[in-house]
Amino acid sequence: MVTRKEKRNREKEANYFFEFLKIQKHFFKDLMNNLKKVADHRHQSYITYGPEVLLFTMMLKNMTIIKSMRNMSESFNKEECIKNVGKVLGLDSLEELPHYDTINDFLSGLDVNELEKIRTYMIKELLKKGLSSLIELKESTGVSSLMELDYTPFMRNIVNTA
């Protein structure tokens, strides 16, 4: 059993973005490829950000429990965040993250079946890994739910650690 003090000390030392990437690579190796395959309904001449950037940004927003789209744009508008997202997605030329209006426009026209494909992929991968992997994750981190974590340092620089 982990004491509250030990838990606080672990959280101080944790790099949550890097931990998220470890979980993503363990459970969902092809997630980024699946995000890139999402059909983009927008006119090709207006596209600055691919679907993977838009969807991954939304995933980060939801994982960090940011409540509003405006707050997301403000919170993620940092050089280290932009570099981290670019590195994760394998994009050398990512200079900015999309504004919340761009994301909203993309999501409003997105075919729900595209998201359903990603969700189905994720469920299948979890079932393949089985419950034992989730139990191992809990034992190794001492955290029973990702909601217990403090996400303030979530976007700590991982450019040199990944």
PDB file of C-alpha atoms in Angstrom:
ATOM      1  CA  MET A   1       0.000   0.000   0.000  1.00  0.00           C
ATOM      2  CA  VAL A   2       1.371   3.375  -1.003  1.00  0.00           C
ATOM      3  CA  THR A   3       1.184   6.110   1.622  1.00  0.00           C
ATOM      4  CA  ARG A   4      -0.178   9.537   0.761  1.00  0.00           C
ATOM      5  CA  LYS A   5       3.290  11.058   1.217  1.00  0.00           C
ATOM      6  CA  GLU A   6       4.851   8.503  -1.141  1.00  0.00           C
ATOM      7  CA  LYS A   7       2.103   9.217  -3.658  1.00  0.00           C
ATOM      8  CA  ARG A   8       2.783  12.979  -3.487  1.00  0.00           C
ATOM      9  CA  ASN A   9       6.517  12.381  -3.962  1.00  0.00           C
ATOM     10  CA  ARG A  10       5.881  10.152  -6.989  1.00  0.00           C
ATOM     11  CA  GLU A  11       3.627  12.776  -8.529  1.00  0.00           C
ATOM     12  CA  LYS A  12       6.301  15.481  -8.098  1.00  0.00           C
ATOM     13  CA  GLU A  13       8.812  13.371 -10.009  1.00  0.00           C
ATOM     14  CA  ALA A  14       6.434  12.116 -12.679  1.00  0.00           C
ATOM     15  CA  ASN A  15       6.492  13.308 -16.258  1.00  0.00           C
ATOM     16  CA  TYR A  16       2.836  12.732 -17.122  1.00  0.00           C
ATOM     17  CA  PHE A  17       3.185  13.350 -20.826  1.00  0.00           C
ATOM     18  CA  PHE A  18       5.932  10.739 -21.053  1.00  0.00           C
ATOM     19  CA  GLU A  19       3.858   8.340 -18.937  1.00  0.00           C
ATOM     20  CA  PHE A  20       0.897   8.883 -21.251  1.00  0.00           C
ATOM     21  CA  LEU A  21       3.100   8.058 -24.240  1.00  0.00           C
ATOM     22  CA  LYS A  22       4.253   4.834 -22.584  1.00  0.00           C
ATOM     23  CA  ILE A  23       0.639   3.815 -21.986  1.00  0.00           C
ATOM     24  CA  GLN A  24      -0.346   4.799 -25.519  1.00  0.00           C
ATOM     25  CA  LYS A  25       2.523   2.826 -27.062  1.00  0.00           C
ATOM     26  CA  HIS A  26       1.800  -0.205 -24.877  1.00  0.00           C
ATOM     27  CA  PHE A  27      -1.942  -0.378 -25.443  1.00  0.00           C
ATOM     28  CA  PHE A  28      -2.478   1.483 -28.731  1.00  0.00           C
ATOM     29  CA  LYS A  29       0.613   1.168 -30.936  1.00  0.00           C
ATOM     30  CA  ASP A  30      -1.259   2.182 -34.097  1.00  0.00           C
ATOM     31  CA  LEU A  31      -3.322   4.991 -32.590  1.00  0.00           C
ATOM     32  CA  MET A  32      -1.438   7.770 -34.386  1.00  0.00           C
ATOM     33  CA  ASN A  33      -1.735   5.944 -37.711  1.00  0.00           C
ATOM     34  CA  ASN A  34      -5.460   5.529 -37.112  1.00  0.00           C
ATOM     35  CA  LEU A  35      -5.800   9.238 -36.361  1.00  0.00           C
ATOM     36  CA  LYS A  36      -4.015  10.051 -39.633  1.00  0.00           C
ATOM     37  CA  LYS A  37      -6.436   7.837 -41.580  1.00  0.00           C
ATOM     38  CA  VAL A  38      -9.522   9.752 -40.464  1.00  0.00           C
ATOM     39  CA  ALA A  39     -11.320  11.097 -43.529  1.00  0.00           C
ATOM     40  CA  ASP A  40     -11.041  14.867 -43.700  1.00  0.00           C
ATOM     41  CA  HIS A  41     -14.199  16.553 -44.987  1.00  0.00           C
ATOM     42  CA  ARG A  42     -12.604  20.006 -45.328  1.00  0.00           C
ATOM     43  CA  HIS A  43     -11.622  21.551 -48.652  1.00  0.00           C
ATOM     44  CA  GLN A  44      -8.006  20.557 -49.293  1.00  0.00           C
ATOM     45  CA  SER A  45      -6.847  24.109 -50.039  1.00  0.00           C
ATOM     46  CA  TYR A  46      -7.814  25.271 -46.540  1.00  0.00           C
ATOM     47  CA  ILE A  47      -6.104  22.530 -44.534  1.00  0.00           C
ATOM     48  CA  THR A  48      -3.233  23.559 -42.281  1.00  0.00           C
ATOM     49  CA  TYR A  49      -3.569  20.770 -39.708  1.00  0.00           C
ATOM     50  CA  GLY A  50      -4.202  17.127 -40.463  1.00  0.00           C
ATOM     51  CA  PRO A  51      -6.848  15.136 -38.615  1.00  0.00           C
ATOM     52  CA  GLU A  52      -4.192  13.588 -36.366  1.00  0.00           C
ATOM     53  CA  VAL A  53      -3.191  17.011 -34.995  1.00  0.00           C
ATOM     54  CA  LEU A  54      -6.787  18.080 -34.430  1.00  0.00           C
ATOM     55  CA  LEU A  55      -7.849  14.813 -32.792  1.00  0.00           C
ATOM     56  CA  PHE A  56      -4.689  14.403 -30.707  1.00  0.00           C
ATOM     57  CA  THR A  57      -5.076  17.965 -29.420  1.00  0.00           C
ATOM     58  CA  MET A  58      -8.633  17.124 -28.376  1.00  0.00           C
ATOM     59  CA  MET A  59      -7.433  13.938 -26.690  1.00  0.00           C
ATOM     60  CA  LEU A  60      -4.912  15.970 -24.694  1.00  0.00           C
ATOM     61  CA  LYS A  61      -7.608  18.453 -23.744  1.00  0.00           C
ATOM     62  CA  ASN A  62      -9.824  15.693 -22.436  1.00  0.00           C
ATOM     63  CA  MET A  63      -7.014  13.875 -20.623  1.00  0.00           C
ATOM     64  CA  THR A  64      -5.904  17.027 -18.859  1.00  0.00           C
ATOM     65  CA  ILE A  65      -9.478  17.789 -17.818  1.00  0.00           C
ATOM     66  CA  ILE A  66      -9.440  21.225 -19.402  1.00  0.00           C
ATOM     67  CA  LYS A  67     -13.040  22.324 -19.374  1.00  0.00           C
ATOM     68  CA  SER A  68     -13.308  24.761 -22.291  1.00  0.00           C
ATOM     69  CA  MET A  69     -11.978  24.923 -25.814  1.00  0.00           C
ATOM     70  CA  ARG A  70     -10.768  28.482 -25.246  1.00  0.00           C
ATOM     71  CA  ASN A  71      -8.828  27.398 -22.155  1.00  0.00           C
ATOM     72  CA  MET A  72      -7.318  24.569 -24.213  1.00  0.00           C
ATOM     73  CA  SER A  73      -6.013  26.985 -26.830  1.00  0.00           C
ATOM     74  CA  GLU A  74      -4.506  29.185 -24.121  1.00  0.00           C
ATOM     75  CA  SER A  75      -3.013  26.308 -22.106  1.00  0.00           C
ATOM     76  CA  PHE A  76      -1.463  24.499 -25.070  1.00  0.00           C
ATOM     77  CA  ASN A  77      -0.057  27.625 -26.739  1.00  0.00           C
ATOM     78  CA  LYS A  78       3.443  26.986 -25.401  1.00  0.00           C
ATOM     79  CA  GLU A  79       6.595  26.129 -27.326  1.00  0.00           C
ATOM     80  CA  GLU A  80       7.259  22.932 -25.364  1.00  0.00           C
ATOM     81  CA  CYS A  81       3.693  21.716 -25.919  1.00  0.00           C
ATOM     82  CA  ILE A  82       3.883  22.399 -29.652  1.00  0.00           C
ATOM     83  CA  LYS A  83       7.252  20.595 -29.882  1.00  0.00           C
ATOM     84  CA  ASN A  84       5.944  17.620 -27.893  1.00  0.00           C
ATOM     85  CA  VAL A  85       2.839  17.190 -30.016  1.00  0.00           C
ATOM     86  CA  GLY A  86       4.901  17.536 -33.192  1.00  0.00           C
ATOM     87  CA  LYS A  87       7.376  14.940 -31.961  1.00  0.00           C
ATOM     88  CA  VAL A  88       4.661  12.471 -30.962  1.00  0.00           C
ATOM     89  CA  LEU A  89       2.930  12.822 -34.322  1.00  0.00           C
ATOM     90  CA  GLY A  90       6.195  12.722 -36.273  1.00  0.00           C
ATOM     91  CA  LEU A  91       5.741  16.236 -37.649  1.00  0.00           C
ATOM     92  CA  ASP A  92       8.892  18.310 -38.109  1.00  0.00           C
ATOM     93  CA  SER A  93       7.075  21.394 -39.317  1.00  0.00           C
ATOM     94  CA  LEU A  94       4.436  21.927 -36.610  1.00  0.00           C
ATOM     95  CA  GLU A  95       4.744  25.612 -35.760  1.00  0.00           C
ATOM     96  CA  GLU A  96       1.436  26.112 -33.935  1.00  0.00           C
ATOM     97  CA  LEU A  97      -1.346  24.007 -32.515  1.00  0.00           C
ATOM     98  CA  PRO A  98      -4.777  24.563 -33.977  1.00  0.00           C
ATOM     99  CA  HIS A  99      -7.077  27.230 -32.573  1.00  0.00           C
ATOM    100  CA  TYR A 100     -10.236  25.938 -30.955  1.00  0.00           C
ATOM    101  CA  ASP A 101     -12.362  27.346 -33.795  1.00  0.00           C
ATOM    102  CA  THR A 102     -10.429  25.191 -36.273  1.00  0.00           C
ATOM    103  CA  ILE A 103     -10.986  22.109 -34.127  1.00  0.00           C
ATOM    104  CA  ASN A 104     -14.686  22.891 -33.703  1.00  0.00           C
ATOM    105  CA  ASP A 105     -15.113  23.339 -37.463  1.00  0.00           C
ATOM    106  CA  PHE A 106     -13.390  20.023 -38.100  1.00  0.00           C
ATOM    107  CA  LEU A 107     -15.407  18.164 -35.480  1.00  0.00           C
ATOM    108  CA  SER A 108     -18.728  19.641 -36.588  1.00  0.00           C
ATOM    109  CA  GLY A 109     -18.382  18.083 -40.043  1.00  0.00           C
ATOM    110  CA  LEU A 110     -16.655  14.881 -38.995  1.00  0.00           C
ATOM    111  CA  ASP A 111     -18.498  11.666 -39.787  1.00  0.00           C
ATOM    112  CA  VAL A 112     -19.264   9.928 -36.496  1.00  0.00           C
ATOM    113  CA  ASN A 113     -18.261   6.619 -38.085  1.00  0.00           C
ATOM    114  CA  GLU A 114     -14.664   7.873 -38.258  1.00  0.00           C
ATOM    115  CA  LEU A 115     -14.541   8.248 -34.483  1.00  0.00           C
ATOM    116  CA  GLU A 116     -16.349   4.949 -34.076  1.00  0.00           C
ATOM    117  CA  LYS A 117     -13.536   3.226 -36.002  1.00  0.00           C
ATOM    118  CA  ILE A 118     -10.960   4.636 -33.594  1.00  0.00           C
ATOM    119  CA  ARG A 119     -13.030   3.678 -30.576  1.00  0.00           C
ATOM    120  CA  THR A 120     -13.482   0.142 -31.936  1.00  0.00           C
ATOM    121  CA  TYR A 121      -9.730  -0.132 -32.538  1.00  0.00           C
ATOM    122  CA  MET A 122      -9.007   0.975 -28.968  1.00  0.00           C
ATOM    123  CA  ILE A 123     -11.514  -1.451 -27.440  1.00  0.00           C
ATOM    124  CA  LYS A 124     -10.123  -4.349 -29.476  1.00  0.00           C
ATOM    125  CA  GLU A 125      -6.577  -3.498 -28.388  1.00  0.00           C
ATOM    126  CA  LEU A 126      -7.614  -3.351 -24.735  1.00  0.00           C
ATOM    127  CA  LEU A 127      -9.325  -6.704 -25.024  1.00  0.00           C
ATOM    128  CA  LYS A 128      -6.210  -8.193 -26.631  1.00  0.00           C
ATOM    129  CA  LYS A 129      -4.029  -6.952 -23.796  1.00  0.00           C
ATOM    130  CA  GLY A 130      -6.497  -8.187 -21.233  1.00  0.00           C
ATOM    131  CA  LEU A 131      -7.245  -7.084 -17.743  1.00  0.00           C
ATOM    132  CA  SER A 132      -3.861  -8.300 -16.480  1.00  0.00           C
ATOM    133  CA  SER A 133      -2.103  -5.382 -18.179  1.00  0.00           C
ATOM    134  CA  LEU A 134      -4.413  -2.902 -16.469  1.00  0.00           C
ATOM    135  CA  ILE A 135      -3.685  -4.525 -13.119  1.00  0.00           C
ATOM    136  CA  GLU A 136       0.075  -4.373 -13.838  1.00  0.00           C
ATOM    137  CA  LEU A 137      -0.257  -0.691 -14.685  1.00  0.00           C
ATOM    138  CA  LYS A 138      -2.033   0.003 -11.395  1.00  0.00           C
ATOM    139  CA  GLU A 139       0.601  -1.904  -9.424  1.00  0.00           C
ATOM    140  CA  SER A 140       3.532  -0.213 -11.140  1.00  0.00           C
ATOM    141  CA  THR A 141       2.182   3.328 -10.792  1.00  0.00           C
ATOM    142  CA  GLY A 142       0.255   3.042  -7.527  1.00  0.00           C
ATOM    143  CA  VAL A 143      -2.606   4.882  -9.197  1.00  0.00           C
ATOM    144  CA  SER A 144      -5.968   3.187  -9.534  1.00  0.00           C
ATOM    145  CA  SER A 145      -7.380   5.764 -11.902  1.00  0.00           C
ATOM    146  CA  LEU A 146      -5.861   8.276 -14.283  1.00  0.00           C
ATOM    147  CA  MET A 147      -8.344  10.761 -12.826  1.00  0.00           C
ATOM    148  CA  GLU A 148      -6.343  10.718  -9.555  1.00  0.00           C
ATOM    149  CA  LEU A 149      -3.338  12.371 -11.164  1.00  0.00           C
ATOM    150  CA  ASP A 150      -2.480  16.053 -11.001  1.00  0.00           C
ATOM    151  CA  TYR A 151      -2.213  17.096 -14.657  1.00  0.00           C
ATOM    152  CA  THR A 152      -0.674  20.512 -14.062  1.00  0.00           C
ATOM    153  CA  PRO A 153       2.802  19.359 -15.182  1.00  0.00           C
ATOM    154  CA  PHE A 154       1.330  17.143 -17.924  1.00  0.00           C
ATOM    155  CA  MET A 155       2.995  18.939 -20.788  1.00  0.00           C
ATOM    156  CA  ARG A 156       6.494  18.918 -19.286  1.00  0.00           C
ATOM    157  CA  ASN A 157       9.126  18.850 -22.000  1.00  0.00           C
ATOM    158  CA  ILE A 158       9.814  15.354 -23.323  1.00  0.00           C
ATOM    159  CA  VAL A 159      11.754  16.301 -26.421  1.00  0.00           C
ATOM    160  CA  ASN A 160      14.970  14.925 -24.923  1.00  0.00           C
ATOM    161  CA  THR A 161      13.387  12.019 -23.038  1.00  0.00           C
ATOM    162  CA  ALA A 162      11.293  10.341 -25.720  1.00  0.00           C
TER     163      ALA A 162
END
